[in-house]
Structures are given as structure tokens and as C-alpha cells.
CSV table of C-alpha atoms in Angstrom, one decimal:
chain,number,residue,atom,x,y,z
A,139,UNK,CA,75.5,119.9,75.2
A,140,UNK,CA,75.6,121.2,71.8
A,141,UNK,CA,75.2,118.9,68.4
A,142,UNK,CA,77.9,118.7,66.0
A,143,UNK,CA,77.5,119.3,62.4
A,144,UNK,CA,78.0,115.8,61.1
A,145,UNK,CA,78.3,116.7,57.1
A,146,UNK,CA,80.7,119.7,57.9
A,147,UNK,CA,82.6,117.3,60.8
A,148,UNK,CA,86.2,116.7,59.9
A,149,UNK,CA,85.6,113.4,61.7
A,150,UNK,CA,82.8,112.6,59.7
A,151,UNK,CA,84.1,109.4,58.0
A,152,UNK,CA,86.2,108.1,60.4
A,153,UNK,CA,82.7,108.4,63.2
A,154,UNK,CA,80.5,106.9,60.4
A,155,UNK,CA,83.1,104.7,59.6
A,156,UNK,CA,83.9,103.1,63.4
A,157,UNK,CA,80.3,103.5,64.5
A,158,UNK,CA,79.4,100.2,62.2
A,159,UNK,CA,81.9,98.1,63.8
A,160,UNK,CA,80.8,95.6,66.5
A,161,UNK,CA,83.7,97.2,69.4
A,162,UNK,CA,84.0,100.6,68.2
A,163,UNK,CA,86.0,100.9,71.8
A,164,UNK,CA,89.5,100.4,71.9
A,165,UNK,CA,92.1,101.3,74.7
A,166,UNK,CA,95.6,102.0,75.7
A,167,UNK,CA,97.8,101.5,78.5
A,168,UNK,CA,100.7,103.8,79.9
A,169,UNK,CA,102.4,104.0,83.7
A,170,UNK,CA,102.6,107.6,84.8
A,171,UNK,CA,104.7,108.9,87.9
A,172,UNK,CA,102.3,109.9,90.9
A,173,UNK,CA,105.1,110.5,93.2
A,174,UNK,CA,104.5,114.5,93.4
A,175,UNK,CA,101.2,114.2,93.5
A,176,UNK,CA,101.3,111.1,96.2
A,177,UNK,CA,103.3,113.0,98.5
A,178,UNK,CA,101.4,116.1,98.2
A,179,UNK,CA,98.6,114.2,99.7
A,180,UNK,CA,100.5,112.6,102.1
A,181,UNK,CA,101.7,115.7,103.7
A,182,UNK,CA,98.3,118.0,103.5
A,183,UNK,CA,95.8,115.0,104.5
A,184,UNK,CA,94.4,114.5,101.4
A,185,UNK,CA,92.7,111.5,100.0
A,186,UNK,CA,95.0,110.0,97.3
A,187,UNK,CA,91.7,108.5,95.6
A,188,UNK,CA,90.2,112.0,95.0
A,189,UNK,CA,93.1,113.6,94.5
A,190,UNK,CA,93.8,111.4,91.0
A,191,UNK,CA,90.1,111.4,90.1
A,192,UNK,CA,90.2,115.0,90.2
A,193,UNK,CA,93.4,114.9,88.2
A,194,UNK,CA,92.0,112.7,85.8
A,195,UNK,CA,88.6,114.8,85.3
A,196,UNK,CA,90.8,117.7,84.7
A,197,UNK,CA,92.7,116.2,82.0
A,198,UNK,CA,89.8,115.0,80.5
A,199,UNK,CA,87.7,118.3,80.6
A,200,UNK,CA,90.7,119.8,79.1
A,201,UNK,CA,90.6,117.9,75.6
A,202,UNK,CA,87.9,118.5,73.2
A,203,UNK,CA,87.5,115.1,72.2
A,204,UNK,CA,87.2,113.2,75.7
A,205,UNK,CA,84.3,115.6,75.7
A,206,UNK,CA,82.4,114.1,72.5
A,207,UNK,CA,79.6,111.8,73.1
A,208,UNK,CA,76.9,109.9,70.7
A,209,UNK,CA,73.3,111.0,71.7
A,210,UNK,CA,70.3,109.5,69.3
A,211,UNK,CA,73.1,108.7,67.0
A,212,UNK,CA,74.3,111.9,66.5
A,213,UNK,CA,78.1,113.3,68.2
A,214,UNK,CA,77.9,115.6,70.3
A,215,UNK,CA,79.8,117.4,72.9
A,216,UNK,CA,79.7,118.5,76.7
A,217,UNK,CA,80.9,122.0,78.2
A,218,UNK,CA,81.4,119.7,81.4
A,219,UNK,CA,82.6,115.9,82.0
A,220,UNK,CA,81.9,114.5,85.2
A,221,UNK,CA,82.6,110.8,86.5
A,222,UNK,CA,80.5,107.5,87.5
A,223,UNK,CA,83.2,105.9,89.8
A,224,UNK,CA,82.9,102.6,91.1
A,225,UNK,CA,83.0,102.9,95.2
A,226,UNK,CA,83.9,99.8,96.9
A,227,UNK,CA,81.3,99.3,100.3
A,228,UNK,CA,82.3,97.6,103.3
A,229,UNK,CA,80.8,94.4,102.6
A,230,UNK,CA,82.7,94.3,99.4
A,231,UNK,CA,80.0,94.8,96.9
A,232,UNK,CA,80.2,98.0,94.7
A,233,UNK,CA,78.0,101.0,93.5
A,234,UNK,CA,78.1,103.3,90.3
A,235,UNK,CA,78.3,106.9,92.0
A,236,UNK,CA,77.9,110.4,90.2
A,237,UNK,CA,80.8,112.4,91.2
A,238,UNK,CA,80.4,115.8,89.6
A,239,UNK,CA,83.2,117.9,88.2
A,240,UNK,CA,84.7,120.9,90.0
A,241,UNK,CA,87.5,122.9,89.5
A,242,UNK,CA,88.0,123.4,93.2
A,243,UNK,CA,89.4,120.5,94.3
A,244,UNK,CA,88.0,121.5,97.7
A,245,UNK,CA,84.4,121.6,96.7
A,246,UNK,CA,85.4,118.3,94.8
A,247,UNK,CA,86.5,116.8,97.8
A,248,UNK,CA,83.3,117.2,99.6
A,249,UNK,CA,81.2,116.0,96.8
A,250,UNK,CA,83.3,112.9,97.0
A,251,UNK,CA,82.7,112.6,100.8
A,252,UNK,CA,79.4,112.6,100.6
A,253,UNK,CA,78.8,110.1,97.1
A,254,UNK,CA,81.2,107.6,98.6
A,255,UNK,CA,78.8,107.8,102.0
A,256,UNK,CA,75.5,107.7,100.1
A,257,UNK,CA,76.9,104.4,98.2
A,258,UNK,CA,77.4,102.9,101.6
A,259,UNK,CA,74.4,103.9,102.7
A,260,UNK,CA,72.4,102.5,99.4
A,261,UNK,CA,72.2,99.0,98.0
A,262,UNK,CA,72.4,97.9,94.7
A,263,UNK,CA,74.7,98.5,91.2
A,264,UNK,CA,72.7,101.2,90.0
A,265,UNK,CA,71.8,103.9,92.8
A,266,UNK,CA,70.9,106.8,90.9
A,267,UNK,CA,68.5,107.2,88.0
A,268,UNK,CA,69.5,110.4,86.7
A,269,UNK,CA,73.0,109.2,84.8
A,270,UNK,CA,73.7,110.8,81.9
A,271,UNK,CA,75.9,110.6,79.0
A,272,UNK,CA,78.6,113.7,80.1
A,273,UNK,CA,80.8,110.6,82.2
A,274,UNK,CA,83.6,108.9,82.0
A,275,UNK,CA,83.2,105.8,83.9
A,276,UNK,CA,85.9,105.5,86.4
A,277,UNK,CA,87.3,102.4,88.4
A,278,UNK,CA,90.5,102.3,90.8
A,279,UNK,CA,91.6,99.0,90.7
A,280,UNK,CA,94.3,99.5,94.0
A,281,UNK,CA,95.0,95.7,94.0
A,282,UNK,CA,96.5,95.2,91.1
A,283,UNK,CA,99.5,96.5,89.1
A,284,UNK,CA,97.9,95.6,85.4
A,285,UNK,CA,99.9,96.3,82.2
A,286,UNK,CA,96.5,95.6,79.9
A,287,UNK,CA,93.0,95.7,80.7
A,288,UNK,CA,89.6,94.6,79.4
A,289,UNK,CA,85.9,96.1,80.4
A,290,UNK,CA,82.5,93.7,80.9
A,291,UNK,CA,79.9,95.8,77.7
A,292,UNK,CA,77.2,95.1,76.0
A,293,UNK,CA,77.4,96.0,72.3
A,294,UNK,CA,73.7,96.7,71.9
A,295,UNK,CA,73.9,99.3,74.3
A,296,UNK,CA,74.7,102.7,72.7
A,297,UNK,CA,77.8,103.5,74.8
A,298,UNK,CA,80.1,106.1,73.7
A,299,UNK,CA,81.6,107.3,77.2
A,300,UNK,CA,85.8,106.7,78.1
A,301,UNK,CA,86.1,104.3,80.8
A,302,UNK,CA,89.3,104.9,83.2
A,303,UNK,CA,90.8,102.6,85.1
A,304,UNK,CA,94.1,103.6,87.4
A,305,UNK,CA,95.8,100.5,89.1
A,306,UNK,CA,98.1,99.9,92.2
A,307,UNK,CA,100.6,102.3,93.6
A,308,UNK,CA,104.0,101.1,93.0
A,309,UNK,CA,107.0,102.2,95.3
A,310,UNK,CA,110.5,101.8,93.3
A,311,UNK,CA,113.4,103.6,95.8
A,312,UNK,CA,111.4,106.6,96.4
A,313,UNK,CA,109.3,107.1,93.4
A,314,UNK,CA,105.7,105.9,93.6
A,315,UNK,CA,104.0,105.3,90.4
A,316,UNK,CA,100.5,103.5,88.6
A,317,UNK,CA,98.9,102.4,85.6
A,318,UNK,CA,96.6,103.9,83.5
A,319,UNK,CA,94.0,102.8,81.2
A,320,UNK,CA,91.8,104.4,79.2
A,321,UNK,CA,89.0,103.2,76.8
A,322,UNK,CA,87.9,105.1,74.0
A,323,UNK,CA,85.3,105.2,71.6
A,324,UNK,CA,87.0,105.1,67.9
A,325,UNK,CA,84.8,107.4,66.1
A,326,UNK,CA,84.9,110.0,68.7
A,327,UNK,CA,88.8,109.5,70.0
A,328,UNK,CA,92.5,108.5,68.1
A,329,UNK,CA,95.4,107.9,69.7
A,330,UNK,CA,96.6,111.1,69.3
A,331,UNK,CA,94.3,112.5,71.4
A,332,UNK,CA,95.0,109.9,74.2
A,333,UNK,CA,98.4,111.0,74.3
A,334,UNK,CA,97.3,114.5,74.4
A,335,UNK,CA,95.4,112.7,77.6
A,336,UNK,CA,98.5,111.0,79.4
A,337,UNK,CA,100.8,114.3,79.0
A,338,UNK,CA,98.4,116.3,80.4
A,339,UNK,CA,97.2,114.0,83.4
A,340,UNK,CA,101.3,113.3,83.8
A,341,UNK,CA,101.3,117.3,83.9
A,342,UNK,CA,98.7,117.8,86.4
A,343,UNK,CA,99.5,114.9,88.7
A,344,UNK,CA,103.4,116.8,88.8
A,345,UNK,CA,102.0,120.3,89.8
């Protein structure tokens, strides 16, 4: 983590500026093809859940700005972004897990395994106590083809990390695609840089 210099911060007015409001958070839409990257795991076994998330983490590890974060007030930014996914147990409750980043998405894959088995195995919302703010908070929401989304916060709660949600896969005469939403925090994020976000995750789902 290293602090960023606020008064030499070309973003210093618009994160002063956002950081008053009530919802500094604001977020955006957009259906992306996943029928490379859905048929890539069909044919080599691999789970389609992981497979995105690692997608996703990629693309977001890969953009300066999905990597800035508000610690003590001041912005910041990560060398590494991992995710807090919600995992679905079988008795239809859910726990916020700590899935951490790896490039390899075999060594992912395994850490994924074995988060989604310890939520099973551990009651409760919150099963770890050693969060921190280098997340994006993840959900797959594989029930439900949304077009616009909306996320449960509370504003006195310093919260500056992107929440991602990814919907239901959709088959249309071959091609398989989802939505995506993302939820940013203004004075760390523009749109610009969630479009930077979509083309790249588009990019990485296709290769």
C-alpha cells in the first residue's frame, strides 16, 4: 500500500469534492459476451464461477484506479487487489470469503476450492477477521438476468472498495452472454476508467 500525495493528486478536487457527498458510490451496467470463455471451461473442466472471478480480478488489477482505496481518509493504492465473494452454502445462507489474487489461474483455482469449502464449513456473515481494504466485493447473482442493480450500505461506514456483481448466463443461438455491474467510488473512479474496465474484462474473458 503506498499513500498518495493528495496536494500534488491530479484527482485532488474531484476526491475532496465526491468524498462530502452522502453516496459517493455510483455504478454502471454493461452485458459482455462470455461465450469464449464459457466454452473454454466447458471443454477443460473448469469452474465457470472461478473462471470469471479470475477474469474479473485481472481486469481490475490491471487499472490503476480500481486499485485506489481511502485509508484514515487519505487515497491510497494497492500493488494487489484481491476479492471478498459471497459463497452461497447449502442451506442457502451466505458467507463473505477472502479469495486472494493469483495470476495463475491454477493456483487460483485451488484457493477457491478451498474458501468456498471453509464457508461451508463455518457459520455466520462474517467468517474471517482479518478483511482488509485491497477487495473488491464480489457477488454472482446466477438467477437473474438484471439490466440495473442496487447494493444494501451503510453511509457511515468508510467504504471506498468496487463492488461486482455478474448475473445469469444467457444462451441466444449459440452465444452465451451476462451482465455486469460495477460500483465505484466517485472520488477514486470515473467512467472512463470503468470502460477501461469492461474492455479489458471483455478482452480477457475472449482469450
Amino acid at each position: 500500500m503506498q499513500e498518495i500525495d493528495l496536494q500534488n493528486w491530479n484527482r485532488k478536487e474531484h476526491f475532496e469534492f465526491f468524498c462530502k457527498m452522502n453516496e459517493p458510490f455510483y455504478g454502471l451496467v454493461q452485458t459482455l459476451d462470455a461465450t469464449i470463455a464459457y466454452k473454454h471451461c466447458k471443454r477443460e473442466g473448469i469452474s465457470f464461477f472461478t473462471y470469471y472471478l479470475h477474469c474479473a480480478l485481472k481486469a481490475v488489477n490491471e487499472i490503476e484506479n480500481l486499485r485506489y482505496r481511502i485509508v484514515d481518509e487519505k487515497p491510497v493504492v494497492f500493488d494487489v487487489i484481491d476479492a471478498s465473494a459471497t459463497i452461497l452454502r447449502s442451506d442457502k445462507t451466505f458467507g463473505f470469503s477472502l479469495m486472494k489474487y493469483n495470476e495463475d489461474l491454477n493456483v487460483f483455482s485451488e484457493l477457491v476450492k478451498e474458501e468456498i469449502l471453509r464457508i461451508e464449513q463455518t457459520p455466520g456473515l462474517v467468517t474471517r477477521d482479518d478483511f482488509r481494504e485491497n477487495l473488491i466485493h464480489f457477488s454472482a447473482i446466477p438467477w437473474v438476468n438484471f439490466s440495473s442493480i442496487s447494493h444494501a450500505r451503510s453511509f457511515s461506514y468508510p467504504d471506498s472498495c468496487p463492488k461486482i456483481s455478474i448475473g445469469k448466463l444467457i444462451e441466444n443461438m449459440g452465444r452465451f452472454e451476462f451482465s455486469v455491474a460495477i460500483h465505484v467510488h466517485h472520488g477514486l473512479v470515473d467512467g472512463y476508467h470503468l470502460g477501461l474496465f469492461f474492455e479489458r474484462f471483455q478482452q480477457i474473458l475472449d482469450q
